[in-house]
C-alpha cells in the first residue's frame, strides 16, 4: 500500500458520505486505503467497499482517533483529512 487516507469523524454522516464518494470518484486504485475512525453516537454501515476500513469507537477524542488510525494504517504515507 502506497498511502493511507485517515479520517477521524464524529456525528457528521452526510459530510463523511460526501467525502468517501469524492475519494472513490478519484479512482485511487489499489495504491490507497481509507481508514475511518468514527466516534459518532451510533456506528454507520458502509457495506463491502474495497480499500475502505471503518471502525467505530465509543470513547471520544481526536488524538485517540488519530492514534488508532495510525496503528491501523498500512500505507507508507499517511494523509489525515478531517
XYZ file of C-alpha atoms in Angstrom:
82
model
C 0.000 0.000 0.000
C 1.446 3.352 -1.026
C -0.616 5.633 1.166
C -3.402 5.697 3.732
C -6.089 8.346 3.978
C -7.089 8.612 7.630
C -10.421 10.163 8.586
C -11.491 10.951 12.132
C -15.134 11.933 12.425
C -17.970 12.392 14.885
C -21.663 12.913 14.134
C -21.120 14.068 10.537
C -22.677 11.248 8.462
C -23.646 13.403 5.473
C -20.222 15.041 5.219
C -18.467 11.697 5.685
C -20.549 10.131 2.941
C -19.725 13.020 0.607
C -16.028 12.705 1.441
C -15.998 8.956 0.722
C -17.843 9.468 -2.569
C -15.293 12.097 -3.609
C -12.368 9.834 -2.746
C -13.919 6.922 -4.624
C -14.532 9.147 -7.664
C -10.825 9.990 -7.685
C -10.193 6.325 -8.584
C -7.066 5.952 -6.467
C -6.978 2.232 -7.173
C -5.075 -0.259 -5.060
C -2.353 2.214 -4.097
C -4.557 3.778 -1.418
C -6.592 2.701 1.581
C -9.163 4.717 3.516
C -9.320 4.245 7.281
C -12.288 5.816 9.072
C -12.344 6.211 12.834
C -15.882 7.183 13.780
C -16.717 8.465 17.254
C -20.355 9.196 16.467
C -23.173 8.293 18.799
C -24.002 5.308 16.540
C -21.988 3.217 14.120
C -22.727 3.529 10.390
C -22.838 0.671 7.892
C -20.689 1.256 4.794
C -21.102 -2.121 3.142
C -18.297 -4.006 1.479
C -16.061 -1.443 -0.208
C -12.563 -2.273 -1.382
C -9.746 -0.494 0.443
C -12.114 1.082 2.993
C -11.925 0.122 6.648
C -14.427 1.546 9.120
C -14.011 1.475 12.898
C -16.453 2.807 15.446
C -15.192 3.696 18.900
C -17.278 4.604 21.903
C -14.757 6.840 23.625
C -14.176 10.314 22.272
C -11.124 12.427 21.488
C -9.364 13.463 18.299
C -5.940 12.319 19.471
C -7.347 8.894 20.415
C -8.931 8.545 16.977
C -5.791 9.642 15.137
C -3.577 7.326 17.180
C -5.857 4.386 16.405
C -5.860 5.293 12.710
C -2.056 5.381 12.648
C -1.885 1.940 14.287
C -4.311 0.504 11.711
C -2.807 2.137 8.613
C -0.723 0.016 6.262
C 0.391 2.752 3.848
C 3.900 4.174 3.642
C 2.489 7.716 3.584
C -0.269 8.857 5.942
C -2.727 11.580 4.988
C -5.109 12.957 7.627
C -8.296 14.593 6.402
C -10.864 15.697 8.950
